[in-house]
Amino acid sequence: MSGHGGQPFPLSKLAFMYVKKVAQPIASRIARKAEKDNWFKTYICLPPANLYHFYEAKIKFKVMNIGRTRISKVPKLNEKAAIELGSNLCAEFIIMSVASILALHEVRKYKAREIEVEERLNKETKDLSVFWIPEKMLQPIFLYSLLLVLCIKKNVNLYICLTCYTQNEQHYL
């Protein structure tokens, strides 16, 4: 725990509070839809609420040691509380899904940019690659003709190529 108020991750708590606050209008619309539409209430809103309530109660009973015997039946939520819980869960799921999709999109864009930069660098290094000339091909006639071809291909002045090569006396171009 941190020394500032006992909260281990205050920013995460703030983020979840923000999600809950943003999800409230969506949750109220889902609750209104569930009250009007029986199919939506039965198959979309109530199952996540009942599942959440079941596991929440099991965990609470186990942690608080209520009833040392195994609990066989968790008390059911009334319909109004289940609709409210289910609509909150659905709204938070929608908000988190949209945020996750946006984050995934940004990661993919970043990776595509990185790949593009690396491909560009590979192309540039390939264009600037060093030519190696075997020893037996270092005869003056062959060497000057090779320099001439390379200089013409790279649009470089032949005089500059020959001067650089003869001053450095290297076997690489």
mmCIF file of C-alpha atoms in Angstrom:
data_model
loop_
_atom_site.group_PDB
_atom_site.id
_atom_site.type_symbol
_atom_site.label_atom_id
_atom_site.label_comp_id
_atom_site.label_asym_id
_atom_site.label_seq_id
_atom_site.Cartn_x
_atom_site.Cartn_y
_atom_site.Cartn_z
ATOM 1 C CA MET A 1 0.000 0.000 0.000
ATOM 2 C CA SER A 2 1.092 3.531 -0.579
ATOM 3 C CA GLY A 3 1.586 5.919 2.293
ATOM 4 C CA HIS A 4 -0.899 8.480 0.981
ATOM 5 C CA GLY A 5 -4.317 7.499 2.244
ATOM 6 C CA GLY A 6 -4.115 3.729 2.019
ATOM 7 C CA GLN A 7 -5.202 3.313 -1.615
ATOM 8 C CA PRO A 8 -2.803 1.038 -3.528
ATOM 9 C CA PHE A 9 -3.746 2.347 -6.991
ATOM 10 C CA PRO A 10 -5.639 5.650 -6.727
ATOM 11 C CA LEU A 11 -5.483 6.299 -10.477
ATOM 12 C CA SER A 12 -7.104 2.958 -11.247
ATOM 13 C CA LYS A 13 -9.881 3.734 -8.785
ATOM 14 C CA LEU A 14 -10.320 7.113 -10.447
ATOM 15 C CA ALA A 15 -10.466 5.473 -13.896
ATOM 16 C CA PHE A 16 -13.132 2.983 -12.783
ATOM 17 C CA MET A 17 -15.148 5.767 -11.171
ATOM 18 C CA TYR A 18 -14.949 7.663 -14.472
ATOM 19 C CA VAL A 19 -16.175 4.601 -16.391
ATOM 20 C CA LYS A 20 -19.083 4.177 -13.969
ATOM 21 C CA LYS A 21 -19.987 7.854 -14.294
ATOM 22 C CA VAL A 22 -19.874 7.737 -18.102
ATOM 23 C CA ALA A 23 -21.842 4.468 -18.125
ATOM 24 C CA GLN A 24 -24.747 5.818 -16.025
ATOM 25 C CA PRO A 25 -26.721 7.339 -18.939
ATOM 26 C CA ILE A 26 -26.227 4.182 -20.985
ATOM 27 C CA ALA A 27 -27.268 2.035 -18.010
ATOM 28 C CA SER A 28 -30.467 4.042 -17.506
ATOM 29 C CA ARG A 29 -31.390 3.565 -21.197
ATOM 30 C CA ILE A 30 -30.691 -0.167 -20.941
ATOM 31 C CA ALA A 31 -32.845 -0.350 -17.792
ATOM 32 C CA ARG A 32 -35.733 1.449 -19.556
ATOM 33 C CA LYS A 33 -35.400 -0.920 -22.524
ATOM 34 C CA ALA A 34 -35.410 -3.932 -20.166
ATOM 35 C CA GLU A 35 -38.572 -2.731 -18.442
ATOM 36 C CA LYS A 36 -40.372 -2.361 -21.778
ATOM 37 C CA ASP A 37 -39.021 -5.380 -23.683
ATOM 38 C CA ASN A 38 -39.450 -8.795 -22.030
ATOM 39 C CA TRP A 39 -37.046 -10.591 -24.430
ATOM 40 C CA PHE A 40 -34.290 -8.012 -23.798
ATOM 41 C CA LYS A 41 -34.812 -8.292 -20.055
ATOM 42 C CA THR A 42 -34.844 -12.108 -20.065
ATOM 43 C CA TYR A 43 -31.896 -12.782 -22.375
ATOM 44 C CA ILE A 44 -29.670 -9.676 -22.258
ATOM 45 C CA CYS A 45 -30.070 -7.868 -18.949
ATOM 46 C CA LEU A 46 -30.885 -10.467 -16.271
ATOM 47 C CA PRO A 47 -28.395 -13.315 -17.012
ATOM 48 C CA PRO A 48 -25.227 -11.262 -16.361
ATOM 49 C CA ALA A 49 -26.811 -9.745 -13.251
ATOM 50 C CA ASN A 50 -27.797 -13.130 -11.817
ATOM 51 C CA LEU A 51 -24.388 -14.632 -12.612
ATOM 52 C CA TYR A 52 -22.581 -11.683 -11.038
ATOM 53 C CA HIS A 53 -24.795 -11.798 -7.942
ATOM 54 C CA PHE A 54 -24.318 -15.570 -7.566
ATOM 55 C CA TYR A 55 -20.505 -15.428 -7.600
ATOM 56 C CA GLU A 56 -20.366 -12.233 -5.549
ATOM 57 C CA ALA A 57 -22.483 -13.854 -2.822
ATOM 58 C CA LYS A 58 -20.423 -17.088 -2.893
ATOM 59 C CA ILE A 59 -17.172 -15.156 -2.519
ATOM 60 C CA LYS A 60 -18.551 -12.921 0.244
ATOM 61 C CA PHE A 61 -19.857 -15.906 2.181
ATOM 62 C CA LYS A 62 -16.532 -17.689 1.849
ATOM 63 C CA VAL A 63 -14.432 -14.649 2.825
ATOM 64 C CA MET A 64 -16.587 -13.654 5.789
ATOM 65 C CA ASN A 65 -17.003 -17.277 6.971
ATOM 66 C CA ILE A 66 -20.760 -16.931 7.113
ATOM 67 C CA GLY A 67 -22.184 -20.380 7.506
ATOM 68 C CA ARG A 68 -19.373 -22.848 7.952
ATOM 69 C CA THR A 69 -21.411 -25.356 6.003
ATOM 70 C CA ARG A 70 -21.405 -25.246 2.259
ATOM 71 C CA ILE A 71 -23.973 -22.842 0.862
ATOM 72 C CA SER A 72 -26.187 -24.658 -1.579
ATOM 73 C CA LYS A 73 -28.500 -21.820 -2.539
ATOM 74 C CA VAL A 74 -27.717 -18.140 -3.006
ATOM 75 C CA PRO A 75 -30.697 -15.873 -2.346
ATOM 76 C CA LYS A 76 -32.094 -14.437 -5.586
ATOM 77 C CA LEU A 77 -32.157 -10.768 -6.407
ATOM 78 C CA ASN A 78 -35.518 -9.119 -6.878
ATOM 79 C CA GLU A 79 -36.299 -8.156 -10.458
ATOM 80 C CA LYS A 80 -35.805 -4.405 -10.067
ATOM 81 C CA ALA A 81 -32.351 -4.806 -8.455
ATOM 82 C CA ALA A 82 -31.395 -7.415 -11.075
ATOM 83 C CA ILE A 83 -32.411 -5.082 -13.922
ATOM 84 C CA GLU A 84 -30.394 -2.246 -12.377
ATOM 85 C CA LEU A 85 -27.323 -4.454 -11.825
ATOM 86 C CA GLY A 86 -27.603 -6.001 -15.288
ATOM 87 C CA SER A 87 -27.955 -2.629 -17.001
ATOM 88 C CA ASN A 88 -24.904 -1.298 -15.114
ATOM 89 C CA LEU A 89 -22.865 -4.366 -16.093
ATOM 90 C CA CYS A 90 -23.918 -4.095 -19.750
ATOM 91 C CA ALA A 91 -23.150 -0.371 -19.899
ATOM 92 C CA GLU A 92 -19.715 -0.815 -18.297
ATOM 93 C CA PHE A 93 -18.998 -3.690 -20.679
ATOM 94 C CA ILE A 94 -19.876 -1.468 -23.647
ATOM 95 C CA ILE A 95 -17.628 1.369 -22.417
ATOM 96 C CA MET A 96 -14.693 -0.971 -21.690
ATOM 97 C CA SER A 97 -15.117 -2.716 -25.059
ATOM 98 C CA VAL A 98 -15.016 0.565 -26.960
ATOM 99 C CA ALA A 99 -11.956 1.708 -24.971
ATOM 100 C CA SER A 100 -10.209 -1.634 -25.607
ATOM 101 C CA ILE A 101 -10.941 -1.485 -29.331
ATOM 102 C CA LEU A 102 -9.547 2.058 -29.507
ATOM 103 C CA ALA A 103 -6.412 1.025 -27.602
ATOM 104 C CA LEU A 104 -5.924 -1.995 -29.881
ATOM 105 C CA HIS A 105 -6.323 0.230 -32.932
ATOM 106 C CA GLU A 106 -3.666 2.634 -31.630
ATOM 107 C CA VAL A 107 -1.260 -0.254 -30.929
ATOM 108 C CA ARG A 108 -1.740 -1.588 -34.453
ATOM 109 C CA LYS A 109 -1.128 1.869 -35.949
ATOM 110 C CA TYR A 110 2.064 2.206 -33.889
ATOM 111 C CA LYS A 111 3.324 -1.222 -34.997
ATOM 112 C CA ALA A 112 2.550 -0.420 -38.647
ATOM 113 C CA ARG A 113 4.522 2.829 -38.335
ATOM 114 C CA GLU A 114 7.446 0.952 -36.770
ATOM 115 C CA ILE A 115 7.428 -1.642 -39.564
ATOM 116 C CA GLU A 116 7.306 1.119 -42.181
ATOM 117 C CA VAL A 117 10.286 2.911 -40.629
ATOM 118 C CA GLU A 118 12.265 -0.325 -40.417
ATOM 119 C CA GLU A 119 11.490 -1.202 -44.047
ATOM 120 C CA ARG A 120 12.583 2.263 -45.128
ATOM 121 C CA LEU A 121 15.842 1.917 -43.190
ATOM 122 C CA ASN A 122 16.446 -1.549 -44.666
ATOM 123 C CA LYS A 123 15.887 -0.167 -48.160
ATOM 124 C CA GLU A 124 18.283 2.715 -47.529
ATOM 125 C CA THR A 125 20.984 0.427 -46.149
ATOM 126 C CA LYS A 126 20.520 -1.932 -49.082
ATOM 127 C CA ASP A 127 20.957 0.989 -51.481
ATOM 128 C CA LEU A 128 24.133 2.031 -49.649
ATOM 129 C CA SER A 129 25.533 -1.466 -49.406
ATOM 130 C CA VAL A 130 29.262 -2.044 -49.894
ATOM 131 C CA PHE A 131 30.513 -3.940 -52.931
ATOM 132 C CA TRP A 132 33.327 -6.399 -52.352
ATOM 133 C CA ILE A 133 35.740 -7.113 -55.169
ATOM 134 C CA PRO A 134 37.711 -10.385 -55.137
ATOM 135 C CA GLU A 135 41.530 -10.105 -55.238
ATOM 136 C CA LYS A 136 41.896 -11.729 -58.655
ATOM 137 C CA MET A 137 39.577 -9.114 -60.174
ATOM 138 C CA LEU A 138 41.680 -6.190 -58.982
ATOM 139 C CA GLN A 139 43.518 -5.903 -62.279
ATOM 140 C CA PRO A 140 43.522 -2.299 -63.475
ATOM 141 C CA ILE A 141 41.458 -2.806 -66.649
ATOM 142 C CA PHE A 142 38.687 -4.706 -64.888
ATOM 143 C CA LEU A 143 38.742 -2.360 -61.908
ATOM 144 C CA TYR A 144 38.422 0.808 -63.973
ATOM 145 C CA SER A 145 35.626 -0.651 -66.073
ATOM 146 C CA LEU A 146 33.811 -1.704 -62.888
ATOM 147 C CA LEU A 147 34.277 1.777 -61.452
ATOM 148 C CA LEU A 148 32.975 3.295 -64.656
ATOM 149 C CA VAL A 149 29.813 1.128 -64.567
ATOM 150 C CA LEU A 150 29.203 1.879 -60.887
ATOM 151 C CA CYS A 151 29.752 5.598 -61.337
ATOM 152 C CA ILE A 152 27.378 5.748 -64.276
ATOM 153 C CA LYS A 153 24.790 3.667 -62.407
ATOM 154 C CA LYS A 154 25.001 5.851 -59.280
ATOM 155 C CA ASN A 155 25.300 9.149 -61.247
ATOM 156 C CA VAL A 156 28.681 9.964 -59.743
ATOM 157 C CA ASN A 157 31.567 11.678 -61.494
ATOM 158 C CA LEU A 158 34.126 9.076 -62.651
ATOM 159 C CA TYR A 159 37.045 11.330 -61.741
ATOM 160 C CA ILE A 160 35.840 11.551 -58.091
ATOM 161 C CA CYS A 161 35.433 7.743 -57.891
ATOM 162 C CA LEU A 162 38.891 7.049 -59.294
ATOM 163 C CA THR A 163 40.512 9.670 -57.094
ATOM 164 C CA CYS A 164 38.869 8.342 -53.934
ATOM 165 C CA TYR A 165 39.798 4.775 -54.794
ATOM 166 C CA THR A 166 43.418 5.474 -55.664
ATOM 167 C CA GLN A 167 43.985 7.685 -52.610
ATOM 168 C CA ASN A 168 42.532 5.165 -50.145
ATOM 169 C CA GLU A 169 43.772 2.077 -51.986
ATOM 170 C CA GLN A 170 40.916 -0.021 -50.696
ATOM 171 C CA HIS A 171 39.320 -3.081 -52.203
ATOM 172 C CA TYR A 172 35.785 -1.895 -51.447
ATOM 173 C CA LEU A 173 33.597 0.474 -53.338
#
